[in-house]
Amino acid sequence: MTATHDLGTSPLTTSDLFRSVFRRHASGVAVITAQGTRPVGFTATSLASVAAEPPLLSFGVGTGSSSWPVLSEAEYVGVHILGEHQRELAATFARSGADRFGPATGWRSGPEGVPVLDGVLAWLVCRVAARIPAGDHRVLIGEVTAGTAAGTGRPLLYHQGRFNALRD
């Protein structure tokens, strides 16, 4: 199947169209963490609020990612909302093979043993309520059990393949 970008332009595959459209969609940047035999984590731009009662959220994770084996069995996960001052942290957790919990990353063991990152705008610990197959990903639904929104500053955004800040 193909789709046209505009009349008179070359047809795009639906995968190309999908990527092109979502590059234009600005999203907040989060880091998801979990504890296995070692801590794991990744940068996510697919975080969404699902319900207020009970408080549920969702995010996607690739089944080929290095974090998936731990997330596939984790009972609890950490969800961290990054500030605009945390571009390098976002890049570290997005980079394959990076030492995500190395000396440059400030973190501690939080509720339920979940790794909690320092300096974020907000963090939540969630009990994994569901893992839903979705193509080459799984959508995880988490029920909030703990957290804080005590951080200050402006959120980090992802747009056009780059980390960005809000503009007035």
Short mmCIF file of N, CA and C in Angstrom, two decimals:
data_model
loop_
_atom_site.label_atom_id
_atom_site.label_comp_id
_atom_site.label_asym_id
_atom_site.label_seq_id
_atom_site.Cartn_x
_atom_site.Cartn_y
_atom_site.Cartn_z
N MET A 1 0.84 -1.18 0.00
CA MET A 1 0.00 0.00 0.00
C MET A 1 0.88 1.24 0.00
N THR A 2 0.48 2.25 -0.74
CA THR A 2 1.22 3.51 -0.75
C THR A 2 0.27 4.66 -0.46
N ALA A 3 0.85 5.75 -0.05
CA ALA A 3 0.08 6.96 0.21
C ALA A 3 0.81 8.12 -0.44
N THR A 4 0.08 9.10 -0.90
CA THR A 4 0.74 10.25 -1.50
C THR A 4 0.81 11.37 -0.48
N HIS A 5 1.95 12.06 -0.48
CA HIS A 5 2.18 13.16 0.44
C HIS A 5 1.34 14.36 0.02
N ASP A 6 1.33 14.67 -1.24
CA ASP A 6 0.56 15.75 -1.85
C ASP A 6 0.31 15.34 -3.29
N LEU A 7 -0.68 15.89 -3.90
CA LEU A 7 -0.88 15.61 -5.31
C LEU A 7 0.36 16.07 -6.06
N GLY A 8 0.86 15.26 -6.95
CA GLY A 8 2.02 15.63 -7.74
C GLY A 8 3.35 15.24 -7.12
N THR A 9 3.36 14.64 -5.91
CA THR A 9 4.63 14.21 -5.31
C THR A 9 4.74 12.70 -5.41
N SER A 10 5.91 12.21 -5.16
CA SER A 10 6.17 10.77 -5.22
C SER A 10 5.40 10.05 -4.13
N PRO A 11 4.92 8.84 -4.43
CA PRO A 11 4.22 8.08 -3.40
C PRO A 11 5.19 7.61 -2.31
N LEU A 12 4.69 7.54 -1.11
CA LEU A 12 5.45 7.05 0.04
C LEU A 12 4.85 5.72 0.48
N THR A 13 5.69 4.86 1.02
CA THR A 13 5.13 3.67 1.65
C THR A 13 4.41 4.14 2.91
N THR A 14 3.51 3.33 3.43
CA THR A 14 2.81 3.73 4.64
C THR A 14 3.78 3.86 5.81
N SER A 15 4.85 3.05 5.84
CA SER A 15 5.86 3.18 6.90
C SER A 15 6.58 4.51 6.80
N ASP A 16 6.95 4.92 5.57
CA ASP A 16 7.59 6.22 5.38
C ASP A 16 6.66 7.35 5.78
N LEU A 17 5.40 7.24 5.37
CA LEU A 17 4.41 8.26 5.71
C LEU A 17 4.25 8.35 7.23
N PHE A 18 4.14 7.21 7.88
CA PHE A 18 4.00 7.16 9.33
C PHE A 18 5.15 7.88 10.01
N ARG A 19 6.39 7.55 9.61
CA ARG A 19 7.57 8.21 10.21
C ARG A 19 7.56 9.71 9.94
N SER A 20 7.22 10.09 8.73
CA SER A 20 7.19 11.51 8.36
C SER A 20 6.17 12.28 9.19
N VAL A 21 5.00 11.71 9.36
CA VAL A 21 3.96 12.37 10.14
C VAL A 21 4.39 12.52 11.60
N PHE A 22 4.92 11.47 12.19
CA PHE A 22 5.27 11.54 13.61
C PHE A 22 6.53 12.34 13.89
N ARG A 23 7.35 12.63 12.88
CA ARG A 23 8.46 13.58 13.07
C ARG A 23 7.92 14.98 13.28
N ARG A 24 6.73 15.23 12.79
CA ARG A 24 6.10 16.54 12.92
C ARG A 24 5.30 16.67 14.23
N HIS A 25 5.14 15.59 14.93
CA HIS A 25 4.39 15.58 16.18
C HIS A 25 5.36 15.74 17.35
N ALA A 26 5.30 16.88 18.02
CA ALA A 26 6.15 17.10 19.19
C ALA A 26 5.62 16.27 20.35
N SER A 27 6.52 15.65 21.09
CA SER A 27 6.09 14.87 22.24
C SER A 27 7.05 15.11 23.40
N GLY A 28 6.53 14.89 24.59
CA GLY A 28 7.36 14.98 25.78
C GLY A 28 8.34 13.82 25.81
N VAL A 29 9.40 13.98 26.58
CA VAL A 29 10.44 12.95 26.68
C VAL A 29 10.45 12.37 28.09
N ALA A 30 10.39 11.06 28.15
CA ALA A 30 10.42 10.34 29.42
C ALA A 30 11.51 9.29 29.36
N VAL A 31 11.97 8.87 30.51
CA VAL A 31 12.85 7.70 30.61
C VAL A 31 12.11 6.68 31.46
N ILE A 32 12.05 5.47 30.94
CA ILE A 32 11.43 4.35 31.64
C ILE A 32 12.54 3.49 32.23
N THR A 33 12.41 3.10 33.49
CA THR A 33 13.43 2.26 34.14
C THR A 33 12.77 1.04 34.79
N ALA A 34 13.58 0.02 34.99
CA ALA A 34 13.14 -1.17 35.71
C ALA A 34 14.38 -1.83 36.31
N GLN A 35 14.16 -2.65 37.31
CA GLN A 35 15.26 -3.34 37.96
C GLN A 35 15.19 -4.83 37.68
N GLY A 36 16.24 -5.36 37.09
CA GLY A 36 16.39 -6.80 36.92
C GLY A 36 17.62 -7.20 37.73
N THR A 37 18.44 -8.08 37.20
CA THR A 37 19.71 -8.37 37.86
C THR A 37 20.60 -7.14 37.81
N ARG A 38 20.29 -6.24 36.87
CA ARG A 38 20.91 -4.91 36.78
C ARG A 38 19.81 -3.94 36.34
N PRO A 39 19.99 -2.64 36.61
CA PRO A 39 18.96 -1.70 36.17
C PRO A 39 18.97 -1.54 34.65
N VAL A 40 17.80 -1.32 34.08
CA VAL A 40 17.67 -1.05 32.65
C VAL A 40 16.81 0.19 32.48
N GLY A 41 16.92 0.79 31.30
CA GLY A 41 16.09 1.95 31.02
C GLY A 41 16.22 2.37 29.57
N PHE A 42 15.26 3.17 29.11
CA PHE A 42 15.29 3.67 27.74
C PHE A 42 14.50 4.97 27.66
N THR A 43 14.81 5.77 26.65
CA THR A 43 14.09 7.01 26.39
C THR A 43 12.81 6.68 25.63
N ALA A 44 11.71 7.27 26.09
CA ALA A 44 10.40 7.02 25.47
C ALA A 44 9.73 8.34 25.12
N THR A 45 9.16 8.39 23.93
CA THR A 45 8.36 9.55 23.54
C THR A 45 6.90 9.14 23.34
N SER A 46 6.58 7.92 23.71
CA SER A 46 5.22 7.39 23.52
C SER A 46 4.39 7.38 24.79
N LEU A 47 4.84 8.08 25.83
CA LEU A 47 4.14 8.09 27.10
C LEU A 47 2.78 8.78 26.96
N ALA A 48 1.75 8.16 27.52
CA ALA A 48 0.41 8.74 27.45
C ALA A 48 -0.37 8.44 28.73
N SER A 49 -1.19 9.38 29.12
CA SER A 49 -2.15 9.18 30.20
C SER A 49 -3.29 8.32 29.65
N VAL A 50 -3.72 7.34 30.42
CA VAL A 50 -4.79 6.45 29.97
C VAL A 50 -6.08 6.68 30.76
N ALA A 51 -5.98 6.74 32.08
CA ALA A 51 -7.17 6.91 32.93
C ALA A 51 -6.77 7.59 34.23
N ALA A 52 -7.74 8.29 34.84
CA ALA A 52 -7.50 8.93 36.13
C ALA A 52 -7.90 8.03 37.30
N GLU A 53 -8.89 7.17 37.11
CA GLU A 53 -9.35 6.26 38.17
C GLU A 53 -9.50 4.86 37.62
N PRO A 54 -8.64 3.95 37.94
CA PRO A 54 -7.39 4.19 38.67
C PRO A 54 -6.40 4.92 37.77
N PRO A 55 -5.37 5.55 38.35
CA PRO A 55 -4.41 6.27 37.53
C PRO A 55 -3.55 5.31 36.70
N LEU A 56 -3.78 5.35 35.38
CA LEU A 56 -3.09 4.46 34.45
C LEU A 56 -2.37 5.27 33.38
N LEU A 57 -1.22 4.77 32.94
CA LEU A 57 -0.49 5.37 31.84
C LEU A 57 -0.04 4.26 30.90
N SER A 58 0.44 4.65 29.72
CA SER A 58 0.94 3.66 28.77
C SER A 58 2.20 4.17 28.10
N PHE A 59 3.00 3.24 27.60
CA PHE A 59 4.17 3.55 26.79
C PHE A 59 4.50 2.32 25.96
N GLY A 60 5.20 2.54 24.86
CA GLY A 60 5.61 1.44 24.01
C GLY A 60 7.08 1.11 24.21
N VAL A 61 7.41 -0.16 24.04
CA VAL A 61 8.80 -0.60 24.11
C VAL A 61 9.03 -1.66 23.03
N GLY A 62 10.11 -1.52 22.29
CA GLY A 62 10.45 -2.48 21.25
C GLY A 62 10.88 -3.81 21.85
N THR A 63 10.38 -4.89 21.28
CA THR A 63 10.74 -6.21 21.80
C THR A 63 12.18 -6.59 21.45
N GLY A 64 12.81 -5.85 20.56
CA GLY A 64 14.21 -6.09 20.25
C GLY A 64 15.15 -5.22 21.05
N SER A 65 14.62 -4.38 21.94
CA SER A 65 15.48 -3.48 22.72
C SER A 65 16.19 -4.24 23.83
N SER A 66 17.29 -3.69 24.28
CA SER A 66 18.06 -4.33 25.36
C SER A 66 17.29 -4.30 26.68
N SER A 67 16.33 -3.39 26.84
CA SER A 67 15.53 -3.30 28.06
C SER A 67 14.38 -4.30 28.11
N TRP A 68 13.95 -4.78 26.94
CA TRP A 68 12.76 -5.62 26.89
C TRP A 68 12.84 -6.89 27.76
N PRO A 69 13.93 -7.64 27.77
CA PRO A 69 13.92 -8.85 28.61
C PRO A 69 13.58 -8.58 30.07
N VAL A 70 14.06 -7.47 30.62
CA VAL A 70 13.72 -7.12 32.01
C VAL A 70 12.28 -6.62 32.09
N LEU A 71 11.90 -5.71 31.16
CA LEU A 71 10.54 -5.17 31.18
C LEU A 71 9.48 -6.23 30.92
N SER A 72 9.85 -7.28 30.21
CA SER A 72 8.87 -8.34 29.93
C SER A 72 8.45 -9.09 31.18
N GLU A 73 9.26 -8.98 32.24
CA GLU A 73 8.97 -9.69 33.48
C GLU A 73 8.82 -8.78 34.70
N ALA A 74 9.16 -7.50 34.55
CA ALA A 74 9.14 -6.59 35.70
C ALA A 74 7.73 -6.41 36.24
N GLU A 75 7.63 -6.40 37.56
CA GLU A 75 6.34 -6.13 38.18
C GLU A 75 6.10 -4.62 38.31
N TYR A 76 7.21 -3.84 38.43
CA TYR A 76 7.12 -2.39 38.58
C TYR A 76 8.09 -1.71 37.64
N VAL A 77 7.73 -0.51 37.19
CA VAL A 77 8.60 0.31 36.34
C VAL A 77 8.61 1.74 36.86
N GLY A 78 9.68 2.46 36.53
CA GLY A 78 9.77 3.88 36.84
C GLY A 78 9.52 4.68 35.57
N VAL A 79 8.82 5.78 35.71
CA VAL A 79 8.52 6.69 34.60
C VAL A 79 9.00 8.07 35.02
N HIS A 80 9.92 8.64 34.24
CA HIS A 80 10.55 9.91 34.59
C HIS A 80 10.29 10.94 33.50
N ILE A 81 9.76 12.11 33.88
CA ILE A 81 9.53 13.19 32.94
C ILE A 81 10.77 14.09 32.97
N LEU A 82 11.43 14.21 31.80
CA LEU A 82 12.68 14.95 31.73
C LEU A 82 12.46 16.43 31.51
N GLY A 83 13.38 17.23 32.07
CA GLY A 83 13.38 18.67 31.87
C GLY A 83 14.29 19.03 30.71
N GLU A 84 14.13 20.28 30.22
CA GLU A 84 14.92 20.73 29.07
C GLU A 84 16.43 20.71 29.36
N HIS A 85 16.81 20.71 30.61
CA HIS A 85 18.23 20.64 31.00
C HIS A 85 18.79 19.21 30.90
N GLN A 86 17.98 18.24 30.50
CA GLN A 86 18.41 16.84 30.52
C GLN A 86 18.53 16.22 29.14
N ARG A 87 18.92 17.00 28.15
CA ARG A 87 19.11 16.48 26.79
C ARG A 87 20.13 15.35 26.75
N GLU A 88 21.24 15.53 27.47
CA GLU A 88 22.28 14.50 27.44
C GLU A 88 21.80 13.21 28.11
N LEU A 89 21.03 13.33 29.18
CA LEU A 89 20.46 12.15 29.82
C LEU A 89 19.53 11.43 28.86
N ALA A 90 18.68 12.18 28.16
CA ALA A 90 17.78 11.58 27.17
C ALA A 90 18.57 10.88 26.09
N ALA A 91 19.64 11.51 25.62
CA ALA A 91 20.47 10.91 24.56
C ALA A 91 21.17 9.65 25.07
N THR A 92 21.63 9.66 26.30
CA THR A 92 22.29 8.48 26.87
C THR A 92 21.32 7.30 26.91
N PHE A 93 20.10 7.52 27.38
CA PHE A 93 19.12 6.43 27.49
C PHE A 93 18.56 6.02 26.13
N ALA A 94 18.78 6.85 25.10
CA ALA A 94 18.33 6.51 23.75
C ALA A 94 19.40 5.78 22.95
N ARG A 95 20.65 5.90 23.37
CA ARG A 95 21.79 5.36 22.62
C ARG A 95 22.00 3.88 22.92
N SER A 96 22.04 3.08 21.88
CA SER A 96 22.29 1.65 22.02
C SER A 96 23.71 1.43 22.53
N GLY A 97 23.86 0.57 23.52
CA GLY A 97 25.17 0.22 24.05
C GLY A 97 25.72 1.21 25.06
N ALA A 98 24.99 2.28 25.37
CA ALA A 98 25.46 3.28 26.33
C ALA A 98 25.43 2.72 27.75
N ASP A 99 26.32 3.22 28.60
CA ASP A 99 26.32 2.87 30.02
C ASP A 99 25.30 3.77 30.71
N ARG A 100 24.05 3.40 30.63
CA ARG A 100 22.95 4.26 31.06
C ARG A 100 22.94 4.54 32.55
N PHE A 101 23.43 3.62 33.35
CA PHE A 101 23.45 3.81 34.80
C PHE A 101 24.88 3.96 35.32
N GLY A 102 25.76 4.48 34.46
CA GLY A 102 27.15 4.71 34.83
C GLY A 102 27.31 5.93 35.72
N PRO A 103 28.56 6.31 35.99
CA PRO A 103 28.84 7.42 36.91
C PRO A 103 28.19 8.76 36.52
N ALA A 104 27.93 8.98 35.25
CA ALA A 104 27.35 10.25 34.81
C ALA A 104 25.84 10.35 35.11
N THR A 105 25.23 9.23 35.46
CA THR A 105 23.78 9.21 35.73
C THR A 105 23.53 9.16 37.23
N GLY A 106 22.87 10.20 37.74
CA GLY A 106 22.48 10.21 39.15
C GLY A 106 21.17 9.46 39.33
N TRP A 107 21.18 8.47 40.21
CA TRP A 107 19.96 7.70 40.45
C TRP A 107 20.06 7.00 41.80
N ARG A 108 18.92 6.52 42.25
CA ARG A 108 18.85 5.78 43.51
C ARG A 108 17.78 4.71 43.38
N SER A 109 17.78 3.78 44.30
CA SER A 109 16.73 2.76 44.34
C SER A 109 15.52 3.37 45.03
N GLY A 110 14.38 3.35 44.33
CA GLY A 110 13.15 3.95 44.84
C GLY A 110 12.17 2.90 45.32
N PRO A 111 10.91 3.29 45.44
CA PRO A 111 9.87 2.34 45.85
C PRO A 111 9.88 1.08 44.97
N GLU A 112 9.66 -0.05 45.59
CA GLU A 112 9.64 -1.35 44.91
C GLU A 112 10.97 -1.68 44.24
N GLY A 113 12.05 -1.00 44.64
CA GLY A 113 13.38 -1.25 44.08
C GLY A 113 13.59 -0.67 42.69
N VAL A 114 12.65 0.14 42.21
CA VAL A 114 12.74 0.72 40.86
C VAL A 114 13.81 1.81 40.85
N PRO A 115 14.69 1.83 39.83
CA PRO A 115 15.66 2.92 39.72
C PRO A 115 14.94 4.26 39.48
N VAL A 116 15.24 5.25 40.33
CA VAL A 116 14.65 6.58 40.23
C VAL A 116 15.77 7.56 39.87
N LEU A 117 15.59 8.29 38.78
CA LEU A 117 16.60 9.22 38.29
C LEU A 117 16.55 10.55 39.04
N ASP A 118 17.72 11.15 39.26
CA ASP A 118 17.83 12.44 39.93
C ASP A 118 17.55 13.58 38.96
N GLY A 119 17.02 14.68 39.51
CA GLY A 119 16.90 15.91 38.76
C GLY A 119 15.79 16.00 37.73
N VAL A 120 14.87 15.03 37.72
CA VAL A 120 13.79 15.03 36.73
C VAL A 120 12.66 15.95 37.21
N LEU A 121 11.79 16.34 36.28
CA LEU A 121 10.65 17.19 36.66
C LEU A 121 9.65 16.43 37.51
N ALA A 122 9.47 15.16 37.23
CA ALA A 122 8.53 14.32 37.97
C ALA A 122 8.89 12.86 37.73
N TRP A 123 8.52 12.00 38.68
CA TRP A 123 8.70 10.57 38.48
C TRP A 123 7.53 9.82 39.11
N LEU A 124 7.27 8.66 38.54
CA LEU A 124 6.23 7.77 39.02
C LEU A 124 6.77 6.35 39.09
N VAL A 125 6.30 5.59 40.02
CA VAL A 125 6.50 4.15 40.02
C VAL A 125 5.15 3.54 39.72
N CYS A 126 5.14 2.59 38.79
CA CYS A 126 3.89 1.98 38.34
C CYS A 126 3.98 0.46 38.41
N ARG A 127 2.90 -0.16 38.84
CA ARG A 127 2.76 -1.61 38.76
C ARG A 127 2.33 -1.93 37.34
N VAL A 128 3.00 -2.85 36.70
CA VAL A 128 2.64 -3.22 35.33
C VAL A 128 1.32 -3.98 35.37
N ALA A 129 0.30 -3.38 34.72
CA ALA A 129 -1.04 -3.97 34.71
C ALA A 129 -1.28 -4.81 33.46
N ALA A 130 -0.58 -4.48 32.35
CA ALA A 130 -0.79 -5.23 31.10
C ALA A 130 0.38 -5.00 30.17
N ARG A 131 0.63 -6.00 29.33
CA ARG A 131 1.60 -5.93 28.23
C ARG A 131 0.84 -6.36 26.98
N ILE A 132 0.62 -5.43 26.08
CA ILE A 132 -0.23 -5.67 24.92
C ILE A 132 0.63 -5.76 23.66
N PRO A 133 0.59 -6.88 22.92
CA PRO A 133 1.35 -6.97 21.67
C PRO A 133 0.89 -5.89 20.68
N ALA A 134 1.87 -5.23 20.05
CA ALA A 134 1.58 -4.18 19.06
C ALA A 134 2.71 -4.17 18.04
N GLY A 135 2.62 -5.01 17.01
CA GLY A 135 3.68 -5.09 16.01
C GLY A 135 4.97 -5.55 16.64
N ASP A 136 6.06 -4.81 16.36
CA ASP A 136 7.37 -5.16 16.93
C ASP A 136 7.58 -4.54 18.31
N HIS A 137 6.51 -4.06 18.92
CA HIS A 137 6.56 -3.45 20.24
C HIS A 137 5.56 -4.13 21.17
N ARG A 138 5.62 -3.75 22.42
CA ARG A 138 4.57 -4.06 23.39
C ARG A 138 4.17 -2.72 23.99
N VAL A 139 2.88 -2.55 24.20
CA VAL A 139 2.38 -1.39 24.92
C VAL A 139 2.19 -1.84 26.36
N LEU A 140 2.88 -1.18 27.26
CA LEU A 140 2.73 -1.50 28.68
C LEU A 140 1.76 -0.51 29.30
N ILE A 141 0.86 -1.03 30.10
CA ILE A 141 -0.06 -0.21 30.88
C ILE A 141 0.43 -0.29 32.32
N GLY A 142 0.64 0.86 32.94
CA GLY A 142 1.11 0.91 34.31
C GLY A 142 0.13 1.63 35.21
N GLU A 143 -0.09 1.08 36.41
CA GLU A 143 -0.93 1.74 37.41
C GLU A 143 -0.02 2.43 38.42
N VAL A 144 -0.21 3.72 38.59
CA VAL A 144 0.64 4.53 39.46
C VAL A 144 0.48 4.10 40.91
N THR A 145 1.63 3.88 41.59
CA THR A 145 1.61 3.51 43.00
C THR A 145 2.38 4.50 43.87
N ALA A 146 3.28 5.29 43.27
CA ALA A 146 4.10 6.26 44.03
C ALA A 146 4.68 7.26 43.05
N GLY A 147 5.22 8.35 43.61
CA GLY A 147 5.89 9.32 42.76
C GLY A 147 5.90 10.69 43.35
N THR A 148 6.44 11.64 42.56
CA THR A 148 6.45 13.04 42.96
C THR A 148 6.50 13.91 41.72
N ALA A 149 5.93 15.09 41.84
CA ALA A 149 5.99 16.10 40.79
C ALA A 149 6.69 17.34 41.33
N ALA A 150 7.71 17.13 42.16
CA ALA A 150 8.36 18.23 42.88
C ALA A 150 9.45 18.94 42.07
N GLY A 151 9.84 18.40 40.91
CA GLY A 151 10.88 19.04 40.12
C GLY A 151 10.40 20.35 39.52
N THR A 152 11.34 21.20 39.16
CA THR A 152 10.98 22.48 38.56
C THR A 152 11.65 22.63 37.21
N GLY A 153 11.09 23.49 36.40
CA GLY A 153 11.65 23.75 35.09
C GLY A 153 10.66 23.42 34.00
N ARG A 154 11.15 23.48 32.78
CA ARG A 154 10.33 23.26 31.60
C ARG A 154 10.64 21.88 31.03
N PRO A 155 9.65 21.25 30.37
CA PRO A 155 9.84 19.90 29.86
C PRO A 155 10.73 19.83 28.63
N LEU A 156 11.39 18.72 28.47
CA LEU A 156 12.14 18.40 27.26
C LEU A 156 11.16 17.83 26.24
N LEU A 157 11.31 18.26 24.98
CA LEU A 157 10.45 17.79 23.90
C LEU A 157 11.27 17.07 22.85
N TYR A 158 10.61 16.23 22.07
CA TYR A 158 11.22 15.56 20.93
C TYR A 158 10.43 15.95 19.69
N HIS A 159 11.14 16.49 18.69
CA HIS A 159 10.49 16.94 17.46
C HIS A 159 11.50 16.93 16.32
N GLN A 160 11.07 16.44 15.17
CA GLN A 160 11.92 16.38 13.97
C GLN A 160 13.25 15.66 14.24
N GLY A 161 13.19 14.61 15.07
CA GLY A 161 14.37 13.79 15.32
C GLY A 161 15.39 14.41 16.27
N ARG A 162 14.98 15.46 17.00
CA ARG A 162 15.90 16.13 17.93
C ARG A 162 15.20 16.43 19.25
N PHE A 163 16.02 16.57 20.29
CA PHE A 163 15.51 17.02 21.58
C PHE A 163 15.45 18.54 21.52
N ASN A 164 14.35 19.11 22.00
CA ASN A 164 14.10 20.55 21.93
C ASN A 164 13.51 21.05 23.23
N ALA A 165 13.48 22.38 23.35
CA ALA A 165 12.85 23.03 24.49
C ALA A 165 11.66 23.84 24.01
N LEU A 166 10.75 24.13 24.91
CA LEU A 166 9.62 25.00 24.60
C LEU A 166 10.12 26.40 24.28
N ARG A 167 9.42 27.08 23.40
CA ARG A 167 9.71 28.48 23.13
C ARG A 167 8.49 29.30 23.50
N ASP A 168 8.74 30.50 24.01
CA ASP A 168 7.62 31.40 24.34
C ASP A 168 7.09 32.04 23.09
#
